[in-house]
mmCIF file with all atom_site columns, C-alpha atoms in Angstrom:
data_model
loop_
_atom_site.group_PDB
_atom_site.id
_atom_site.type_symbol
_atom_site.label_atom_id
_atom_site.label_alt_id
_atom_site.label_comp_id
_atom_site.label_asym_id
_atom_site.label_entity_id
_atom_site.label_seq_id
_atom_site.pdbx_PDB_ins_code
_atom_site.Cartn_x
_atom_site.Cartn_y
_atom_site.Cartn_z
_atom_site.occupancy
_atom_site.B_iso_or_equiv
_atom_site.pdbx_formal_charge
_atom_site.auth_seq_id
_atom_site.auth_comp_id
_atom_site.auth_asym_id
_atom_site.auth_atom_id
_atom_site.pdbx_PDB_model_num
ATOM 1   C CA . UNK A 1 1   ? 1.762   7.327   -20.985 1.00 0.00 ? 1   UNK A CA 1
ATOM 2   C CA . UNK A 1 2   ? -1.519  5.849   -22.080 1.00 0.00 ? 2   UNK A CA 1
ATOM 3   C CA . UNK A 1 3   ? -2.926  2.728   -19.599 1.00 0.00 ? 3   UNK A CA 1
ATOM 4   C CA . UNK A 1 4   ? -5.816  0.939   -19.212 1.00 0.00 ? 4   UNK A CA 1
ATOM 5   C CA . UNK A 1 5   ? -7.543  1.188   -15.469 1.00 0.00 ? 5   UNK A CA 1
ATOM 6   C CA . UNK A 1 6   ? -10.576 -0.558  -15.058 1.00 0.00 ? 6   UNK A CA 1
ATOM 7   C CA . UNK A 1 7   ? -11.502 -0.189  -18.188 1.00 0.00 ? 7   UNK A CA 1
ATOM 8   C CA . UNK A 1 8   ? -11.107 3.286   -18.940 1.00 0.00 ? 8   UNK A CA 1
ATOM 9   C CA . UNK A 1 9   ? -8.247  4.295   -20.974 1.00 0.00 ? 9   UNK A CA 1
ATOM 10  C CA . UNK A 1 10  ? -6.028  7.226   -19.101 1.00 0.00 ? 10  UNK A CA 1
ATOM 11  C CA . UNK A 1 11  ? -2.992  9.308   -20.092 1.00 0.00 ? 11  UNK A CA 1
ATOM 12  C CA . UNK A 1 12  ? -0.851  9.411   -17.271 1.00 0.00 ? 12  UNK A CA 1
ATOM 13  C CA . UNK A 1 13  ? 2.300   11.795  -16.419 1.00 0.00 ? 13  UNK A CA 1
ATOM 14  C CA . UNK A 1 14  ? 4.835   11.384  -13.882 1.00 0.00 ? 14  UNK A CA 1
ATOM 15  C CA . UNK A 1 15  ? 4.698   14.935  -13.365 1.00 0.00 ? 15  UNK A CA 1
ATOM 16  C CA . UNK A 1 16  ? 1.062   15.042  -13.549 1.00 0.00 ? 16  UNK A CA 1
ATOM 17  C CA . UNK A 1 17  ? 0.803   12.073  -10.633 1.00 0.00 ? 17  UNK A CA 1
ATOM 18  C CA . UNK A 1 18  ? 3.011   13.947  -8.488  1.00 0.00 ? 18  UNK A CA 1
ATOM 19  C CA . UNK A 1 19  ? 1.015   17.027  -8.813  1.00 0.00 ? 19  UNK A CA 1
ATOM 20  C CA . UNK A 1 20  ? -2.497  15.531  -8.006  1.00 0.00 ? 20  UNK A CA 1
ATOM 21  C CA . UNK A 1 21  ? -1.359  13.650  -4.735  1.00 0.00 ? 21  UNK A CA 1
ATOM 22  C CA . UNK A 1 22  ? 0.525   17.130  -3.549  1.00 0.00 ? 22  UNK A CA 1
ATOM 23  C CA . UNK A 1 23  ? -1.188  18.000  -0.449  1.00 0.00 ? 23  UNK A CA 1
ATOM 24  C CA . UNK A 1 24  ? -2.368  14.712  -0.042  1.00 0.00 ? 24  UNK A CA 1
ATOM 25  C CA . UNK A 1 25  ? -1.784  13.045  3.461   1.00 0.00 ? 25  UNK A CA 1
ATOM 26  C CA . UNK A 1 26  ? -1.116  9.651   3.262   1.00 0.00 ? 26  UNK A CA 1
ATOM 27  C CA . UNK A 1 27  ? -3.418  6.816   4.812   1.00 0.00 ? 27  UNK A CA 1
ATOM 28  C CA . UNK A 1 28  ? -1.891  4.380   7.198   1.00 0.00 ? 28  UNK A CA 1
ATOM 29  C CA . UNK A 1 29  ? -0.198  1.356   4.505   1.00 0.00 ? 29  UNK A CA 1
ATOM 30  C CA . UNK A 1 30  ? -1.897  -1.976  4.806   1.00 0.00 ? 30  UNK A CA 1
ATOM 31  C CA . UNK A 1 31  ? -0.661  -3.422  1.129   1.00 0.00 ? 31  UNK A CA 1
ATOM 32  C CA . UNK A 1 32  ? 1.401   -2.408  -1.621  1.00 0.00 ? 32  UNK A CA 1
ATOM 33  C CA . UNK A 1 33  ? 2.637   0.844   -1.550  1.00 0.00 ? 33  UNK A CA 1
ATOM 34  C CA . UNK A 1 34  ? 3.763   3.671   -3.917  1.00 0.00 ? 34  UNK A CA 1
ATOM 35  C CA . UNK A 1 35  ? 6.790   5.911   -3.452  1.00 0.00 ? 35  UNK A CA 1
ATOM 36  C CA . UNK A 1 36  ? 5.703   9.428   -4.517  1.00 0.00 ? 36  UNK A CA 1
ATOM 37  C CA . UNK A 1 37  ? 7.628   12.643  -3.561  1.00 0.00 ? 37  UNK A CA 1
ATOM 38  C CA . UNK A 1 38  ? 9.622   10.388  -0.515  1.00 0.00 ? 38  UNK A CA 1
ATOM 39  C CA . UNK A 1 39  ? 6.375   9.562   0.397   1.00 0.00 ? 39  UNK A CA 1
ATOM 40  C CA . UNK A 1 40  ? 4.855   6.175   0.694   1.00 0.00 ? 40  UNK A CA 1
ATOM 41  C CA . UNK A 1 41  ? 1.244   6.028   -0.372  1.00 0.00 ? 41  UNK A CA 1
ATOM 42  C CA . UNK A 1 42  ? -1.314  3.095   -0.619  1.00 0.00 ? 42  UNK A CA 1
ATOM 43  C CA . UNK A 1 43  ? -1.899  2.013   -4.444  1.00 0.00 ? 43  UNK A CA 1
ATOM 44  C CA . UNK A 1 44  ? -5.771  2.091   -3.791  1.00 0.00 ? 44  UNK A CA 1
ATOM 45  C CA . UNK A 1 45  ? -5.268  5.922   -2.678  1.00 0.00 ? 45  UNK A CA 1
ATOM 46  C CA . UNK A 1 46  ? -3.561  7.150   -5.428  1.00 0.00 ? 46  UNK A CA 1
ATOM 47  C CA . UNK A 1 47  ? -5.914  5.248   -7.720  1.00 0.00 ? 47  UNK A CA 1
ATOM 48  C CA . UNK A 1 48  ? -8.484  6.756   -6.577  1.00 0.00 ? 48  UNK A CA 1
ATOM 49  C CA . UNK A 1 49  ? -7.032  10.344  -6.951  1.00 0.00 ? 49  UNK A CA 1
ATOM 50  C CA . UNK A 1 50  ? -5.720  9.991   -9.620  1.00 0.00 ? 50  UNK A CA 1
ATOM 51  C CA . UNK A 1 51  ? -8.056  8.299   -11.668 1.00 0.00 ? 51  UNK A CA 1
ATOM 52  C CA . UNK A 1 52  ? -11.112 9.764   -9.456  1.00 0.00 ? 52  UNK A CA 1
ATOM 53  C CA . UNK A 1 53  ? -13.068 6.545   -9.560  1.00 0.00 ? 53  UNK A CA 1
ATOM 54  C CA . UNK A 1 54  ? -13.758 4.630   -6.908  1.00 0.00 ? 54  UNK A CA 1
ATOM 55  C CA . UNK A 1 55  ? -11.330 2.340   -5.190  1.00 0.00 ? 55  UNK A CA 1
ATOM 56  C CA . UNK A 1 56  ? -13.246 -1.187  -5.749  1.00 0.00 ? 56  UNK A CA 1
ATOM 57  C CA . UNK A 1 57  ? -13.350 -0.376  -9.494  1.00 0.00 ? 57  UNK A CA 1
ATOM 58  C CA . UNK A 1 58  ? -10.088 -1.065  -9.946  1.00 0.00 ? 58  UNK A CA 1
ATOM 59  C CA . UNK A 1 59  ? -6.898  -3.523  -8.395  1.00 0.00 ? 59  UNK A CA 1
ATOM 60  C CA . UNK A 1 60  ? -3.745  -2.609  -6.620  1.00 0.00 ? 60  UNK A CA 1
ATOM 61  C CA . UNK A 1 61  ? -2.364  -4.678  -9.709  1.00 0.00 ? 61  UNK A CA 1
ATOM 62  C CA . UNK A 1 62  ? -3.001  -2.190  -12.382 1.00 0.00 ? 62  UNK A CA 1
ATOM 63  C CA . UNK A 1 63  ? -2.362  0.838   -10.056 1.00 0.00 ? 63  UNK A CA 1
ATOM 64  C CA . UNK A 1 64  ? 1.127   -0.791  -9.399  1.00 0.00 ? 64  UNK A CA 1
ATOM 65  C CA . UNK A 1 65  ? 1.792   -1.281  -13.054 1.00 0.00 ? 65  UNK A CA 1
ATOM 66  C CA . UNK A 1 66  ? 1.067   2.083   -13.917 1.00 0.00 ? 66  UNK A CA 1
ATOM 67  C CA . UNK A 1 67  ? 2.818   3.443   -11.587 1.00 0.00 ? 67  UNK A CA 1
ATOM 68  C CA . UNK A 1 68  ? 5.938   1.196   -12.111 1.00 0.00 ? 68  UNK A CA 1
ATOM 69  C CA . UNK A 1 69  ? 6.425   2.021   -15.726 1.00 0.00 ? 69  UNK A CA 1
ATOM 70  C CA . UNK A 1 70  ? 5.826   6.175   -15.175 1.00 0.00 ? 70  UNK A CA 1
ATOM 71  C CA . UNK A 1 71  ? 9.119   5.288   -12.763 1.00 0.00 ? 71  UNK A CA 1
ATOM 72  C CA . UNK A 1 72  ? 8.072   5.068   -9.387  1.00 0.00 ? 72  UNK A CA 1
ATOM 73  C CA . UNK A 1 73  ? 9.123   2.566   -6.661  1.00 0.00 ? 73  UNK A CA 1
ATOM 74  C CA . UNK A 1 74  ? 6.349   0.290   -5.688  1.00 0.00 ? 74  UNK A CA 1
ATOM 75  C CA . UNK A 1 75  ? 6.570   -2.056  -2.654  1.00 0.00 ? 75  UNK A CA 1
ATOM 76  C CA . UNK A 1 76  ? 4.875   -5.207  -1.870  1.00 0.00 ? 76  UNK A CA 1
ATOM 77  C CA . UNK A 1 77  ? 2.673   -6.263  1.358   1.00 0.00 ? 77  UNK A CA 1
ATOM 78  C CA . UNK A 1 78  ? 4.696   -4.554  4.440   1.00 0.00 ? 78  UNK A CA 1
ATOM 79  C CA . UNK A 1 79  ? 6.145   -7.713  6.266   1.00 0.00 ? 79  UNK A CA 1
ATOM 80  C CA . UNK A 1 80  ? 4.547   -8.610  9.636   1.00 0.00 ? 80  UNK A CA 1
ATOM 81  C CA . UNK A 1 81  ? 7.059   -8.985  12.841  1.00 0.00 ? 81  UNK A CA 1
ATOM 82  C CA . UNK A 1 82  ? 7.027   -12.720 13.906  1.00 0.00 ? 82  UNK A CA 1
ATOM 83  C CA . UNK A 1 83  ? 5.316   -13.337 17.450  1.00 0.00 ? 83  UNK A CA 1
ATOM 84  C CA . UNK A 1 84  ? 6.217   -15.829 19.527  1.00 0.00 ? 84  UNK A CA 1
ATOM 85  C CA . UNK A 1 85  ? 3.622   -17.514 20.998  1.00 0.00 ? 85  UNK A CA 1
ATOM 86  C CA . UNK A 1 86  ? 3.075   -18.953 24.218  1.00 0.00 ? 86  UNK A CA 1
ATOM 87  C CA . UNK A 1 87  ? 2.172   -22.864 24.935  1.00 0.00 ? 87  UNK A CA 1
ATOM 88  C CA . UNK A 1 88  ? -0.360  -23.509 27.463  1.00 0.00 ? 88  UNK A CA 1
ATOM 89  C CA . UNK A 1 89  ? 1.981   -24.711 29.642  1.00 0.00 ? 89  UNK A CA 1
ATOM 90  C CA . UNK A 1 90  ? 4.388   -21.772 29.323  1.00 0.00 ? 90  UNK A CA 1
ATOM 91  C CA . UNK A 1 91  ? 1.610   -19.077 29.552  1.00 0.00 ? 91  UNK A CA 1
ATOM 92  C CA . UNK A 1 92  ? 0.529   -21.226 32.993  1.00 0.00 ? 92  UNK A CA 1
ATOM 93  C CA . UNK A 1 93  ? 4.123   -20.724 34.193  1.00 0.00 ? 93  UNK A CA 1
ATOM 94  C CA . UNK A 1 94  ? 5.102   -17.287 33.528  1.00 0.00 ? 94  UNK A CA 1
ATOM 95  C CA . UNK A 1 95  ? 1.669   -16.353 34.943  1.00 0.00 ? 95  UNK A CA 1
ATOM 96  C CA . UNK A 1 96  ? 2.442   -18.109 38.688  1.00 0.00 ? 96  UNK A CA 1
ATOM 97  C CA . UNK A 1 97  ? 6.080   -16.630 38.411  1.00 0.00 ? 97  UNK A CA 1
ATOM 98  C CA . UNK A 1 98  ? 8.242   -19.587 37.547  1.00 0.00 ? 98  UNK A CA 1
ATOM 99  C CA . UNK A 1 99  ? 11.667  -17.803 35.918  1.00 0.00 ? 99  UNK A CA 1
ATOM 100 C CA . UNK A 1 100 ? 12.578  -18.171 32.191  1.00 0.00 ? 100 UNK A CA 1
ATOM 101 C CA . UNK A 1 101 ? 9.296   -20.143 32.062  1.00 0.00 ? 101 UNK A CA 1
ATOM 102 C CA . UNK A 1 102 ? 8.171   -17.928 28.797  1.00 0.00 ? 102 UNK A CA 1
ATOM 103 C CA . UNK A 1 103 ? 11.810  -18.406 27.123  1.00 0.00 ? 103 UNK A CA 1
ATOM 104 C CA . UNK A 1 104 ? 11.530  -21.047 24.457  1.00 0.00 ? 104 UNK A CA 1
#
């Protein structure tokens, strides 16, 4: 499949993805995310290898594209976990012992 990536035009397999990220260890997933192989690579990585430019010449948004219609699963920013945090007054309680003080 033919696609425009910053600017340069590239003819882009499925097959030929997979093989150039073979071997490849992924990098810890901060954004979106591709699906190659069952494994979950950043967009910016596989840009990068497989276009070999560097990663601020292109955006996640074209790598996710790409990658989307050659058939792979792409996934958006990972969710954070909710934190509760602690009042003033709560964090002054639980510190001096008072129980269920931190329980909102």
């Amino acid at each position: 499949m033919r696609c425009v990536i910053a600017r340069y035009p590239f003819d882009l397999t499925k097959d030929g993805v997979m093989e150039s990220m073979k071997g490849i260890t992924p990098e810890p997933i901060t954004g979106e995310s591709v699906v190659i192989s069952r494994r979950r690579y950043p967009v910016k990585q596989v840009g990068e290898i497989v276009t070999r430019q560097d990663r601020r010449d292109f955006t996640g948004g074209e790598i996710v594209r790409a990658m989307t219609r050659l058939g792979f699963t792409c996934h958006e920013h990972p969710q954070a976990t909710p934190v509760q945090v602690l009042t003033p007054l709560q964090n002054a309680s639980a510190l001096l012992g008072a129980p269920g003080a931190w329980e909102a």
